[in-house]
Amino acid sequence: GAVVSQHPSWVICKSGTSVKIECRSLDFQATTMFWYRQFPKQSLMLMATSNEGSKATYEQGVEKDKFLINHASLTLSTLTVTSAHPEDSSFYICSASRDYALNEQFFGPGTRLTVL
Amino acid sequence: AQSVSQHNHHVILSEAASLELGCNYSYGGTVNLFWYVQYPGQHLQLLLKYFSGDPLVKGIKGFEAEFIKSKFSFNLRKPSVQWSDTAEYFCAASNFGNEKLTFGTGTRLTIIP
């Protein structure tokens, strides 16, 4: 149990276009979902935290208008990279938490975004 | 500021060798500590976690970690590594009651058969 999927697994887009990444908890309802960014050979940096039906909470330095997060249901969160530029190329990982008291996140496989 | 440090960037061991990966944290308040593993091409998986109680925590696949409060450390250990342990290992921390994780920079472990 506790499987999280992401779609797509990789995407290549042209500069200036927008890209949507989906994160789904397949076999549980996620109270909270998290979005991370991972640069090559670096750690995961938390971008934002989202709860179903409410606005996402963004970490300092993350542009809200550039990285739009929608958490429409207890099993789906989406990250839209708007007007993508080459510097947005990265590995984006989502995670989901099913029980606040357990404080355990289940991670998706990640999405590789390349902006040309 | 909250931070997690992993000083070993790349560790290379032979099979059956003993492993210890360092993790130090800088956190105010009560801290929850985690070790995650990322096998090549796979997603992050939880190895073990410490919230409270016995400072020696046992996880999956023979891994264990010891929380030493006085040293602000949570080192990961395994007495005898296998080739299949080749992976990236991340230490992470959060404050008690807060789900937000801060990750260390990771340690790449390479096991030579």
PDB file of C-alpha atoms in Angstrom:
ATOM      1  CA  GLY A   1       0.000   0.000   0.000  1.00  0.00           C
ATOM      2  CA  ALA A   2       0.802   3.738   0.012  1.00  0.00           C
ATOM      3  CA  VAL A   3       1.695   4.117  -3.643  1.00  0.00           C
ATOM      4  CA  VAL A   4       2.157   7.507  -5.233  1.00  0.00           C
ATOM      5  CA  SER A   5       2.342   7.981  -8.982  1.00  0.00           C
ATOM      6  CA  GLN A   6       3.403  10.888 -11.127  1.00  0.00           C
ATOM      7  CA  HIS A   7       2.604  11.669 -14.722  1.00  0.00           C
ATOM      8  CA  PRO A   8       4.392  12.218 -16.949  1.00  0.00           C
ATOM      9  CA  SER A   9       7.670  10.615 -15.950  1.00  0.00           C
ATOM     10  CA  TRP A  10       9.531  12.926 -18.289  1.00  0.00           C
ATOM     11  CA  VAL A  11       8.620  15.863 -20.470  1.00  0.00           C
ATOM     12  CA  ILE A  12      10.444  18.075 -22.916  1.00  0.00           C
ATOM     13  CA  CYS A  13       8.945  21.431 -23.808  1.00  0.00           C
ATOM     14  CA  LYS A  14       9.835  24.653 -25.552  1.00  0.00           C
ATOM     15  CA  SER A  15      10.685  27.778 -23.628  1.00  0.00           C
ATOM     16  CA  GLY A  16       7.574  29.831 -22.889  1.00  0.00           C
ATOM     17  CA  THR A  17       5.136  26.966 -22.753  1.00  0.00           C
ATOM     18  CA  SER A  18       3.393  25.604 -19.675  1.00  0.00           C
ATOM     19  CA  VAL A  19       3.700  22.081 -18.358  1.00  0.00           C
ATOM     20  CA  LYS A  20       1.385  20.249 -15.970  1.00  0.00           C
ATOM     21  CA  ILE A  21       2.579  17.439 -13.727  1.00  0.00           C
ATOM     22  CA  GLU A  22       0.130  15.194 -11.923  1.00  0.00           C
ATOM     23  CA  CYS A  23       0.632  13.490  -8.584  1.00  0.00           C
ATOM     24  CA  ARG A  24      -1.788  10.805  -7.465  1.00  0.00           C
ATOM     25  CA  SER A  25      -2.060   8.718  -4.330  1.00  0.00           C
ATOM     26  CA  LEU A  26      -3.295   5.421  -5.735  1.00  0.00           C
ATOM     27  CA  ASP A  27      -4.452   3.479  -2.716  1.00  0.00           C
ATOM     28  CA  PHE A  28      -4.968   6.025   0.030  1.00  0.00           C
ATOM     29  CA  GLN A  29      -6.375   9.459   0.627  1.00  0.00           C
ATOM     30  CA  ALA A  30      -3.660  12.023   1.131  1.00  0.00           C
ATOM     31  CA  THR A  31      -4.246  14.623   3.793  1.00  0.00           C
ATOM     32  CA  THR A  32      -1.293  16.599   2.527  1.00  0.00           C
ATOM     33  CA  MET A  33       0.806  16.581  -0.618  1.00  0.00           C
ATOM     34  CA  PHE A  34       4.240  18.067  -1.054  1.00  0.00           C
ATOM     35  CA  TRP A  35       6.186  19.180  -4.106  1.00  0.00           C
ATOM     36  CA  TYR A  36       9.976  19.024  -4.215  1.00  0.00           C
ATOM     37  CA  ARG A  37      12.590  19.986  -6.729  1.00  0.00           C
ATOM     38  CA  GLN A  38      15.841  18.073  -7.080  1.00  0.00           C
ATOM     39  CA  PHE A  39      18.818  19.408  -8.979  1.00  0.00           C
ATOM     40  CA  PRO A  40      21.457  17.012 -10.285  1.00  0.00           C
ATOM     41  CA  LYS A  41      23.545  15.554  -7.486  1.00  0.00           C
ATOM     42  CA  GLN A  42      21.758  17.725  -4.953  1.00  0.00           C
ATOM     43  CA  SER A  43      19.143  17.201  -2.336  1.00  0.00           C
ATOM     44  CA  LEU A  44      15.400  17.610  -2.488  1.00  0.00           C
ATOM     45  CA  MET A  45      14.206  21.138  -1.868  1.00  0.00           C
ATOM     46  CA  LEU A  46      10.637  21.563  -0.689  1.00  0.00           C
ATOM     47  CA  MET A  47       8.727  23.898  -2.986  1.00  0.00           C
ATOM     48  CA  ALA A  48       5.261  23.865  -1.494  1.00  0.00           C
ATOM     49  CA  THR A  49       2.792  22.056   0.698  1.00  0.00           C
ATOM     50  CA  SER A  50      -0.805  21.585  -0.326  1.00  0.00           C
ATOM     51  CA  ASN A  51      -3.966  20.396   1.368  1.00  0.00           C
ATOM     52  CA  GLU A  52      -7.077  19.360  -0.476  1.00  0.00           C
ATOM     53  CA  GLY A  53      -9.389  22.264  -1.142  1.00  0.00           C
ATOM     54  CA  SER A  54      -7.095  24.975   0.112  1.00  0.00           C
ATOM     55  CA  LYS A  55      -4.343  27.136  -1.304  1.00  0.00           C
ATOM     56  CA  ALA A  56      -0.851  25.764  -1.315  1.00  0.00           C
ATOM     57  CA  THR A  57       1.770  27.073   1.069  1.00  0.00           C
ATOM     58  CA  TYR A  58       4.932  27.968  -0.797  1.00  0.00           C
ATOM     59  CA  GLU A  59       8.448  27.965   0.595  1.00  0.00           C
ATOM     60  CA  GLN A  60      10.457  31.142   0.617  1.00  0.00           C
ATOM     61  CA  GLY A  61      11.903  31.938  -2.764  1.00  0.00           C
ATOM     62  CA  VAL A  62       9.418  29.846  -4.749  1.00  0.00           C
ATOM     63  CA  GLU A  63       7.363  31.883  -7.209  1.00  0.00           C
ATOM     64  CA  LYS A  64       3.688  31.215  -6.684  1.00  0.00           C
ATOM     65  CA  ASP A  65       2.703  32.508 -10.093  1.00  0.00           C
ATOM     66  CA  LYS A  66       5.248  30.359 -11.841  1.00  0.00           C
ATOM     67  CA  PHE A  67       4.604  27.107 -10.028  1.00  0.00           C
ATOM     68  CA  LEU A  68       0.844  26.752  -9.767  1.00  0.00           C
ATOM     69  CA  ILE A  69      -0.350  24.015  -7.457  1.00  0.00           C
ATOM     70  CA  ASN A  70      -3.875  22.687  -7.432  1.00  0.00           C
ATOM     71  CA  HIS A  71      -5.046  20.071  -4.941  1.00  0.00           C
ATOM     72  CA  ALA A  72      -8.522  19.312  -6.203  1.00  0.00           C
ATOM     73  CA  SER A  73      -9.125  16.026  -4.399  1.00  0.00           C
ATOM     74  CA  LEU A  74      -7.685  13.826  -1.675  1.00  0.00           C
ATOM     75  CA  THR A  75      -5.887  11.765  -4.284  1.00  0.00           C
ATOM     76  CA  LEU A  76      -4.720  14.309  -6.846  1.00  0.00           C
ATOM     77  CA  SER A  77      -2.438  17.308  -6.842  1.00  0.00           C
ATOM     78  CA  THR A  78      -1.075  19.063  -9.908  1.00  0.00           C
ATOM     79  CA  LEU A  79       1.939  21.278 -10.417  1.00  0.00           C
ATOM     80  CA  THR A  80       1.881  23.571 -13.437  1.00  0.00           C
ATOM     81  CA  VAL A  81       5.118  25.207 -14.481  1.00  0.00           C
ATOM     82  CA  THR A  82       3.955  28.312 -16.327  1.00  0.00           C
ATOM     83  CA  SER A  83       5.989  29.983 -19.045  1.00  0.00           C
ATOM     84  CA  ALA A  84       8.796  27.522 -18.530  1.00  0.00           C
ATOM     85  CA  HIS A  85      12.396  28.531 -19.124  1.00  0.00           C
ATOM     86  CA  PRO A  86      15.559  26.438 -19.348  1.00  0.00           C
ATOM     87  CA  GLU A  87      16.420  27.232 -15.720  1.00  0.00           C
ATOM     88  CA  ASP A  88      13.211  25.435 -14.704  1.00  0.00           C
ATOM     89  CA  SER A  89      14.659  22.200 -16.047  1.00  0.00           C
ATOM     90  CA  SER A  90      14.854  19.875 -13.082  1.00  0.00           C
ATOM     91  CA  PHE A  91      13.509  16.741 -11.448  1.00  0.00           C
ATOM     92  CA  TYR A  92      10.188  17.382  -9.723  1.00  0.00           C
ATOM     93  CA  ILE A  93       9.068  14.959  -7.035  1.00  0.00           C
ATOM     94  CA  CYS A  94       5.808  14.846  -5.169  1.00  0.00           C
ATOM     95  CA  SER A  95       4.995  13.093  -1.935  1.00  0.00           C
ATOM     96  CA  ALA A  96       1.821  12.417  -0.024  1.00  0.00           C
ATOM     97  CA  SER A  97       1.016  11.997   3.622  1.00  0.00           C
ATOM     98  CA  ARG A  98      -1.970   9.955   4.763  1.00  0.00           C
ATOM     99  CA  ASP A  99      -1.843  10.444   8.507  1.00  0.00           C
ATOM    100  CA  TYR A 100      -0.631  13.619  10.126  1.00  0.00           C
ATOM    101  CA  ALA A 101       0.149  11.790  13.363  1.00  0.00           C
ATOM    102  CA  LEU A 102       2.447   9.296  11.643  1.00  0.00           C
ATOM    103  CA  ASN A 103       4.390  12.057   9.903  1.00  0.00           C
ATOM    104  CA  GLU A 104       5.419   9.814   7.035  1.00  0.00           C
ATOM    105  CA  GLN A 105       5.574  10.855   3.406  1.00  0.00           C
ATOM    106  CA  PHE A 106       5.302   8.501   0.451  1.00  0.00           C
ATOM    107  CA  PHE A 107       7.151   9.647  -2.603  1.00  0.00           C
ATOM    108  CA  GLY A 108       6.316   9.516  -6.262  1.00  0.00           C
ATOM    109  CA  PRO A 109       8.870   8.432  -8.869  1.00  0.00           C
ATOM    110  CA  GLY A 110       9.499  11.984 -10.043  1.00  0.00           C
ATOM    111  CA  THR A 111       9.112  13.881 -13.313  1.00  0.00           C
ATOM    112  CA  ARG A 112      12.099  14.974 -15.367  1.00  0.00           C
ATOM    113  CA  LEU A 113      11.386  18.338 -16.995  1.00  0.00           C
ATOM    114  CA  THR A 114      13.637  19.614 -19.756  1.00  0.00           C
ATOM    115  CA  VAL A 115      12.936  23.048 -21.187  1.00  0.00           C
ATOM    116  CA  LEU A 116      14.603  23.802 -24.501  1.00  0.00           C
TER     117      LEU A 116
ATOM    118  CA  ALA B   1      17.943  28.006  10.405  1.00  0.00           C
ATOM    119  CA  GLN B   2      17.013  24.366  10.230  1.00  0.00           C
ATOM    120  CA  SER B   3      19.493  22.223   8.362  1.00  0.00           C
ATOM    121  CA  VAL B   4      20.613  18.660   7.829  1.00  0.00           C
ATOM    122  CA  SER B   5      24.203  17.798   6.937  1.00  0.00           C
ATOM    123  CA  GLN B   6      25.583  14.693   5.354  1.00  0.00           C
ATOM    124  CA  HIS B   7      29.339  14.903   5.106  1.00  0.00           C
ATOM    125  CA  ASN B   8      29.946  11.751   3.107  1.00  0.00           C
ATOM    126  CA  HIS B   9      29.130  12.547  -0.495  1.00  0.00           C
ATOM    127  CA  HIS B  10      30.238   9.284  -2.039  1.00  0.00           C
ATOM    128  CA  VAL B  11      31.139   6.117  -0.201  1.00  0.00           C
ATOM    129  CA  ILE B  12      32.566   3.044  -1.899  1.00  0.00           C
ATOM    130  CA  LEU B  13      32.650  -0.244  -0.056  1.00  0.00           C
ATOM    131  CA  SER B  14      33.193  -3.875  -0.819  1.00  0.00           C
ATOM    132  CA  GLU B  15      30.459  -6.378  -0.152  1.00  0.00           C
ATOM    133  CA  ALA B  16      30.291  -7.569   3.475  1.00  0.00           C
ATOM    134  CA  ALA B  17      31.963  -4.407   4.751  1.00  0.00           C
ATOM    135  CA  SER B  18      30.333  -2.485   7.569  1.00  0.00           C
ATOM    136  CA  LEU B  19      28.647   0.805   6.796  1.00  0.00           C
ATOM    137  CA  GLU B  20      28.173   4.003   8.705  1.00  0.00           C
ATOM    138  CA  LEU B  21      26.804   7.141   7.053  1.00  0.00           C
ATOM    139  CA  GLY B  22      26.891  10.363   8.984  1.00  0.00           C
ATOM    140  CA  CYS B  23      23.991  12.737   9.504  1.00  0.00           C
ATOM    141  CA  ASN B  24      23.939  15.841  11.656  1.00  0.00           C
ATOM    142  CA  TYR B  25      21.053  18.189  12.143  1.00  0.00           C
ATOM    143  CA  SER B  26      20.508  21.688  13.369  1.00  0.00           C
ATOM    144  CA  TYR B  27      16.960  22.067  14.599  1.00  0.00           C
ATOM    145  CA  GLY B  28      15.228  23.866  17.393  1.00  0.00           C
ATOM    146  CA  GLY B  29      12.681  22.024  19.452  1.00  0.00           C
ATOM    147  CA  THR B  30      11.804  18.365  19.311  1.00  0.00           C
ATOM    148  CA  VAL B  31      13.005  16.773  16.106  1.00  0.00           C
ATOM    149  CA  ASN B  32      11.837  13.798  14.071  1.00  0.00           C
ATOM    150  CA  LEU B  33      14.556  12.109  12.029  1.00  0.00           C
ATOM    151  CA  PHE B  34      14.405   9.950   8.922  1.00  0.00           C
ATOM    152  CA  TRP B  35      16.590   8.022   6.537  1.00  0.00           C
ATOM    153  CA  TYR B  36      15.370   7.552   2.984  1.00  0.00           C
ATOM    154  CA  VAL B  37      16.933   5.480   0.222  1.00  0.00           C
ATOM    155  CA  GLN B  38      16.695   6.010  -3.517  1.00  0.00           C
ATOM    156  CA  TYR B  39      17.726   3.004  -5.597  1.00  0.00           C
ATOM    157  CA  PRO B  40      18.796   3.720  -9.179  1.00  0.00           C
ATOM    158  CA  GLY B  41      15.756   4.655 -11.235  1.00  0.00           C
ATOM    159  CA  GLN B  42      13.366   4.295  -8.326  1.00  0.00           C
ATOM    160  CA  HIS B  43      11.522   6.609  -5.974  1.00  0.00           C
ATOM    161  CA  LEU B  44      12.497   7.512  -2.443  1.00  0.00           C
ATOM    162  CA  GLN B  45      11.653   4.903   0.154  1.00  0.00           C
ATOM    163  CA  LEU B  46      11.663   5.186   3.914  1.00  0.00           C
ATOM    164  CA  LEU B  47      14.367   3.113   5.607  1.00  0.00           C
ATOM    165  CA  LEU B  48      13.641   4.095   9.173  1.00  0.00           C
ATOM    166  CA  LYS B  49      12.499   6.937  11.360  1.00  0.00           C
ATOM    167  CA  TYR B  50      12.949   8.199  14.895  1.00  0.00           C
ATOM    168  CA  PHE B  51      10.289  10.108  16.776  1.00  0.00           C
ATOM    169  CA  SER B  52      10.920   9.271  20.422  1.00  0.00           C
ATOM    170  CA  GLY B  53      11.839   6.430  22.762  1.00  0.00           C
ATOM    171  CA  ASP B  54      14.701   4.032  22.148  1.00  0.00           C
ATOM    172  CA  PRO B  55      17.406   6.027  20.376  1.00  0.00           C
ATOM    173  CA  LEU B  56      18.518   2.945  18.446  1.00  0.00           C
ATOM    174  CA  VAL B  57      16.079   2.508  15.609  1.00  0.00           C
ATOM    175  CA  LYS B  58      15.901  -0.549  13.403  1.00  0.00           C
ATOM    176  CA  GLY B  59      14.630  -0.255   9.874  1.00  0.00           C
ATOM    177  CA  ILE B  60      14.137  -2.359   6.808  1.00  0.00           C
ATOM    178  CA  LYS B  61      16.821  -4.400   5.032  1.00  0.00           C
ATOM    179  CA  GLY B  62      19.052  -4.674   8.094  1.00  0.00           C
ATOM    180  CA  PHE B  63      19.652  -0.953   8.528  1.00  0.00           C
ATOM    181  CA  GLU B  64      19.683   0.799  11.872  1.00  0.00           C
ATOM    182  CA  ALA B  65      20.350   4.317  13.078  1.00  0.00           C
ATOM    183  CA  GLU B  66      21.234   5.807  16.422  1.00  0.00           C
ATOM    184  CA  PHE B  67      19.934   9.142  17.645  1.00  0.00           C
ATOM    185  CA  ILE B  68      22.571  10.849  19.787  1.00  0.00           C
ATOM    186  CA  LYS B  69      21.025  14.052  21.059  1.00  0.00           C
ATOM    187  CA  SER B  70      24.238  15.426  22.547  1.00  0.00           C
ATOM    188  CA  LYS B  71      25.941  15.166  19.164  1.00  0.00           C
ATOM    189  CA  PHE B  72      22.922  16.222  17.088  1.00  0.00           C
ATOM    190  CA  SER B  73      23.543  13.106  15.044  1.00  0.00           C
ATOM    191  CA  PHE B  74      21.508  10.321  13.491  1.00  0.00           C
ATOM    192  CA  ASN B  75      24.012   8.053  11.769  1.00  0.00           C
ATOM    193  CA  LEU B  76      22.908   5.156   9.609  1.00  0.00           C
ATOM    194  CA  ARG B  77      24.593   1.776  10.035  1.00  0.00           C
ATOM    195  CA  LYS B  78      24.565  -1.671   8.536  1.00  0.00           C
ATOM    196  CA  PRO B  79      26.947  -4.406   9.717  1.00  0.00           C
ATOM    197  CA  SER B  80      27.393  -6.092   6.346  1.00  0.00           C
ATOM    198  CA  VAL B  81      26.458  -4.423   3.075  1.00  0.00           C
ATOM    199  CA  GLN B  82      25.346  -6.110  -0.098  1.00  0.00           C
ATOM    200  CA  TRP B  83      25.720  -5.123  -3.729  1.00  0.00           C
ATOM    201  CA  SER B  84      21.982  -4.390  -3.767  1.00  0.00           C
ATOM    202  CA  ASP B  85      22.524  -1.610  -1.216  1.00  0.00           C
ATOM    203  CA  THR B  86      24.023   0.549  -3.955  1.00  0.00           C
ATOM    204  CA  ALA B  87      21.840   3.646  -3.856  1.00  0.00           C
ATOM    205  CA  GLU B  88      21.558   7.253  -2.766  1.00  0.00           C
ATOM    206  CA  TYR B  89      20.819   7.734   0.933  1.00  0.00           C
ATOM    207  CA  PHE B  90      19.143  10.843   2.314  1.00  0.00           C
ATOM    208  CA  CYS B  91      18.861  11.919   5.904  1.00  0.00           C
ATOM    209  CA  ALA B  92      15.899  14.177   6.686  1.00  0.00           C
ATOM    210  CA  ALA B  93      14.395  15.955   9.663  1.00  0.00           C
ATOM    211  CA  SER B  94      11.233  17.689  10.694  1.00  0.00           C
ATOM    212  CA  ASN B  95       9.984  19.363  13.800  1.00  0.00           C
ATOM    213  CA  PHE B  96       7.580  17.409  15.969  1.00  0.00           C
ATOM    214  CA  GLY B  97       4.057  18.169  14.810  1.00  0.00           C
ATOM    215  CA  ASN B  98       5.222  19.549  11.465  1.00  0.00           C
ATOM    216  CA  GLU B  99       5.273  17.426   8.340  1.00  0.00           C
ATOM    217  CA  LYS B 100       7.718  19.614   6.424  1.00  0.00           C
ATOM    218  CA  LEU B 101      10.956  17.745   5.785  1.00  0.00           C
ATOM    219  CA  THR B 102      14.431  19.173   5.401  1.00  0.00           C
ATOM    220  CA  PHE B 103      16.743  16.867   3.506  1.00  0.00           C
ATOM    221  CA  GLY B 104      20.489  16.482   3.623  1.00  0.00           C
ATOM    222  CA  THR B 105      22.450  16.557   0.386  1.00  0.00           C
ATOM    223  CA  GLY B 106      22.549  12.792   0.180  1.00  0.00           C
ATOM    224  CA  THR B 107      25.284  10.162   0.169  1.00  0.00           C
ATOM    225  CA  ARG B 108      25.891   8.012  -2.842  1.00  0.00           C
ATOM    226  CA  LEU B 109      26.807   4.493  -1.772  1.00  0.00           C
ATOM    227  CA  THR B 110      28.526   2.200  -4.232  1.00  0.00           C
ATOM    228  CA  ILE B 111      29.052  -1.428  -3.269  1.00  0.00           C
ATOM    229  CA  ILE B 112      31.677  -3.336  -5.182  1.00  0.00           C
ATOM    230  CA  PRO B 113      30.921  -7.034  -5.589  1.00  0.00           C
TER     231      PRO B 113
END
